Amino acid sequence: MRNDPSRRRFLVRAATLTGGLLLSDLQTRLLAQELSGLDVASAGAIGPMLDGVLKVAAAKTLKLDLHTHAQGADAVAKLIVEGSLRADVFIPVTSSPMFTVMHAGFAGTAFPIARTELVLVYSPKSRFASQFEAAANGKANWWEVLQQPGFRIGRGNPAADPGARAIIFAIMLAARKYNQANLVEKVLGTPLNQEQMVSNVQERLQSGELDASASYKIGIEHSHLPYIALPEDINLSRDDVHTRQPEISVTVGEHIFYPEPLIFYAAPLKNSANAAGAASFVQWLQGPEAQTLFRKHQFDLPGNAPALRA
């Protein structure tokens, strides 16, 4: 039995397989040791990119291993300023959260790397779904659908998230464009309407618990929800969105917010533990490799948006 050829072949194959697994594990650990860690704090909207294609490309091109923290950009900025979140790079959407960090002395210059626009997403299980589909095809007015009795809209906290403010600004701009004097009150109530400020908005739309919400267009790739494209003078894609309507603002607590273009900015932070890596990553995000990845995943290029300086 000890000289059984089939047993010897089995043992050889098992040893080869085990050796291969050990070698693969060793290669993985050696590769991880070759990469330099980089902590990136960001808006939630760009989180999937940082954990996906940007992470892979940064590891290959820059030898950087991205570690991410993503949530509402205002909340992230507050954590950085308070010192409870240490990061090497900050990437918010809109300039306001970046200026919060810059004015506190944590960053000097921020560079535009991409932009997006606001769209109206709706639940395919909503009883208003057919009306939304008609509006998406130009056969109905979307702002009239939002005003129907029993309509359920979900949104985030405008004090912590530029995306939650964006829907308020979009409804304000629509009220002006379509001469709907009470549109904001009918659709949203107050800025801090607790009945509408809910968590897990995407899941609630998928289940039909909510009828509609607003989303950055880049989010459609992940949610696969049907949506209505909004006009350029409503979707917050234009650089002059504030100068064209300087009287529009939202007051949340002690803060007054104004409409801002949905531009993503990146800045290396001054207290970075990997200053060289942070600088190279921010520069790379502006270059052709990263910009091609942004375009492939529904982001628009930053265009002529200027850098932000403290």
Tab-separated table of N, CA and C in Angstrom, residues 151-209:
chain	number	residue	atom	x	y	z
A	151	PHE	N	-48.120	61.902	-2.566
A	151	PHE	CA	-46.809	61.692	-3.157
A	151	PHE	C	-45.756	61.634	-2.057
A	152	ARG	N	-44.812	60.679	-2.163
A	152	ARG	CA	-43.791	60.464	-1.136
A	152	ARG	C	-42.403	60.677	-1.738
A	153	ILE	N	-41.699	61.678	-1.218
A	153	ILE	CA	-40.350	61.978	-1.688
A	153	ILE	C	-39.373	61.825	-0.528
A	154	GLY	N	-38.203	61.312	-0.801
A	154	GLY	CA	-37.197	61.122	0.235
A	154	GLY	C	-35.950	61.923	-0.064
A	155	ARG	N	-35.290	62.401	0.982
A	155	ARG	CA	-34.057	63.176	0.821
A	155	ARG	C	-33.247	63.104	2.105
A	156	GLY	N	-32.021	63.603	2.032
A	156	GLY	CA	-31.138	63.572	3.181
A	156	GLY	C	-31.180	64.856	3.991
A	157	ASN	N	-30.172	65.003	4.843
A	157	ASN	CA	-30.078	66.163	5.734
A	157	ASN	C	-29.308	67.283	5.037
A	158	PRO	N	-29.949	68.414	4.729
A	158	PRO	CA	-29.262	69.491	4.017
A	158	PRO	C	-28.157	70.150	4.831
A	159	ALA	N	-28.115	69.910	6.129
A	159	ALA	CA	-27.051	70.480	6.955
A	159	ALA	C	-25.754	69.696	6.823
A	160	ALA	N	-25.835	68.462	6.312
A	160	ALA	CA	-24.659	67.592	6.283
A	160	ALA	C	-24.261	67.134	4.893
A	161	ASP	N	-25.124	67.377	3.908
A	161	ASP	CA	-24.893	66.781	2.595
A	161	ASP	C	-25.282	67.735	1.475
A	162	PRO	N	-24.324	68.107	0.604
A	162	PRO	CA	-24.666	68.967	-0.540
A	162	PRO	C	-25.730	68.369	-1.446
A	163	GLY	N	-25.783	67.041	-1.548
A	163	GLY	CA	-26.802	66.402	-2.365
A	163	GLY	C	-28.201	66.643	-1.833
A	164	ALA	N	-28.334	66.708	-0.507
A	164	ALA	CA	-29.637	66.981	0.094
A	164	ALA	C	-30.046	68.435	-0.121
A	165	ARG	N	-29.073	69.331	-0.241
A	165	ARG	CA	-29.398	70.724	-0.568
A	165	ARG	C	-29.719	70.883	-2.043
A	166	ALA	N	-29.082	70.051	-2.870
A	166	ALA	CA	-29.256	70.186	-4.311
A	166	ALA	C	-30.713	70.018	-4.723
A	167	ILE	N	-31.425	69.081	-4.108
A	167	ILE	CA	-32.823	68.892	-4.476
A	167	ILE	C	-33.663	70.118	-4.106
A	168	ILE	N	-33.315	70.770	-2.992
A	168	ILE	CA	-34.038	71.981	-2.601
A	168	ILE	C	-33.799	73.077	-3.633
A	169	PHE	N	-32.534	73.265	-4.031
A	169	PHE	CA	-32.222	74.280	-5.027
A	169	PHE	C	-32.895	73.979	-6.362
A	170	ALA	N	-32.918	72.707	-6.751
A	170	ALA	CA	-33.535	72.339	-8.024
A	170	ALA	C	-35.025	72.672	-8.027
A	171	ILE	N	-35.713	72.397	-6.924
A	171	ILE	CA	-37.138	72.719	-6.843
A	171	ILE	C	-37.340	74.235	-6.840
A	172	MET	N	-36.449	74.973	-6.178
A	172	MET	CA	-36.528	76.441	-6.202
A	172	MET	C	-36.361	76.979	-7.619
A	173	LEU	N	-35.373	76.438	-8.333
A	173	LEU	CA	-35.132	76.881	-9.704
A	173	LEU	C	-36.295	76.503	-10.611
A	174	ALA	N	-36.894	75.329	-10.375
A	174	ALA	CA	-38.052	74.917	-11.168
A	174	ALA	C	-39.247	75.832	-10.905
A	175	ALA	N	-39.408	76.256	-9.644
A	175	ALA	CA	-40.507	77.160	-9.312
A	175	ALA	C	-40.404	78.453	-10.109
A	176	ARG	N	-39.183	78.964	-10.253
A	176	ARG	CA	-38.974	80.181	-11.032
A	176	ARG	C	-39.204	79.920	-12.521
A	177	LYS	N	-38.653	78.839	-13.012
A	177	LYS	CA	-38.709	78.542	-14.448
A	177	LYS	C	-40.142	78.311	-14.925
A	178	TYR	N	-40.933	77.612	-14.115
A	178	TYR	CA	-42.272	77.224	-14.541
A	178	TYR	C	-43.380	78.056	-13.872
A	179	ASN	N	-42.986	79.133	-13.187
A	179	ASN	CA	-43.957	80.033	-12.543
A	179	ASN	C	-44.895	79.287	-11.591
A	180	GLN	N	-44.275	78.473	-10.730
A	180	GLN	CA	-45.025	77.719	-9.734
A	180	GLN	C	-44.694	78.296	-8.353
A	181	ALA	N	-45.439	79.283	-7.949
A	181	ALA	CA	-45.082	80.082	-6.768
A	181	ALA	C	-44.899	79.258	-5.500
A	182	ASN	N	-45.733	78.267	-5.266
A	182	ASN	CA	-45.688	77.504	-4.016
A	182	ASN	C	-45.106	76.108	-4.202
A	183	LEU	N	-44.321	75.914	-5.227
A	183	LEU	CA	-43.816	74.576	-5.535
A	183	LEU	C	-42.953	74.008	-4.411
A	184	VAL	N	-42.070	74.817	-3.841
A	184	VAL	CA	-41.185	74.334	-2.788
A	184	VAL	C	-41.990	73.871	-1.582
A	185	GLU	N	-42.951	74.673	-1.164
A	185	GLU	CA	-43.762	74.324	-0.001
A	185	GLU	C	-44.601	73.076	-0.252
A	186	LYS	N	-45.156	72.964	-1.458
A	186	LYS	CA	-46.013	71.816	-1.776
A	186	LYS	C	-45.217	70.514	-1.860
A	187	VAL	N	-44.008	70.591	-2.401
A	187	VAL	CA	-43.224	69.376	-2.629
A	187	VAL	C	-42.359	69.009	-1.428
A	188	LEU	N	-41.705	70.009	-0.831
A	188	LEU	CA	-40.710	69.739	0.207
A	188	LEU	C	-41.125	70.178	1.603
A	189	GLY	N	-42.051	71.090	1.717
A	189	GLY	CA	-42.364	71.661	3.024
A	189	GLY	C	-41.239	72.582	3.455
A	190	THR	N	-40.597	72.280	4.560
A	190	THR	CA	-39.472	73.076	5.056
A	190	THR	C	-38.157	72.380	4.713
A	191	PRO	N	-37.030	73.112	4.748
A	191	PRO	CA	-35.743	72.466	4.468
A	191	PRO	C	-35.459	71.267	5.360
A	192	LEU	N	-35.857	71.352	6.630
A	192	LEU	CA	-35.615	70.267	7.579
A	192	LEU	C	-36.892	69.481	7.863
A	193	ASN	N	-37.608	69.133	6.822
A	193	ASN	CA	-38.843	68.353	6.946
A	193	ASN	C	-38.479	66.923	7.355
A	194	GLN	N	-38.716	66.598	8.605
A	194	GLN	CA	-38.294	65.312	9.158
A	194	GLN	C	-38.990	64.131	8.493
A	195	GLU	N	-40.193	64.334	7.977
A	195	GLU	CA	-40.905	63.240	7.328
A	195	GLU	C	-40.218	62.809	6.041
A	196	GLN	N	-39.495	63.727	5.413
A	196	GLN	CA	-38.823	63.414	4.150
A	196	GLN	C	-37.359	63.046	4.343
A	197	MET	N	-36.766	63.443	5.447
A	197	MET	CA	-35.343	63.167	5.693
A	197	MET	C	-35.198	61.751	6.241
A	198	VAL	N	-34.987	60.810	5.323
A	198	VAL	CA	-34.940	59.398	5.697
A	198	VAL	C	-33.617	58.779	5.236
A	199	SER	N	-33.272	57.665	5.823
A	199	SER	CA	-32.071	56.927	5.432
A	199	SER	C	-32.432	55.875	4.383
A	200	ASN	N	-31.406	55.302	3.764
A	200	ASN	CA	-31.600	54.211	2.799
A	200	ASN	C	-32.606	54.573	1.707
A	201	VAL	N	-32.441	55.767	1.147
A	201	VAL	CA	-33.385	56.249	0.138
A	201	VAL	C	-33.439	55.311	-1.066
A	202	GLN	N	-32.272	54.844	-1.543
A	202	GLN	CA	-32.255	53.975	-2.723
A	202	GLN	C	-33.036	52.684	-2.470
A	203	GLU	N	-32.857	52.093	-1.297
A	203	GLU	CA	-33.562	50.859	-0.975
A	203	GLU	C	-35.066	51.102	-0.893
A	204	ARG	N	-35.457	52.243	-0.342
A	204	ARG	CA	-36.883	52.566	-0.221
A	204	ARG	C	-37.516	52.831	-1.586
A	205	LEU	N	-36.722	53.366	-2.506
A	205	LEU	CA	-37.224	53.543	-3.869
A	205	LEU	C	-37.382	52.187	-4.559
A	206	GLN	N	-36.414	51.315	-4.368
A	206	GLN	CA	-36.487	49.998	-4.991
A	206	GLN	C	-37.716	49.227	-4.506
A	207	SER	N	-38.040	49.381	-3.228
A	207	SER	CA	-39.165	48.637	-2.658
A	207	SER	C	-40.515	49.286	-2.943
A	208	GLY	N	-40.503	50.551	-3.348
A	208	GLY	CA	-41.748	51.270	-3.577
A	208	GLY	C	-42.243	52.031	-2.368
A	209	GLU	N	-41.459	52.015	-1.286
A	209	GLU	CA	-41.853	52.759	-0.090
A	209	GLU	C	-41.833	54.259	-0.353
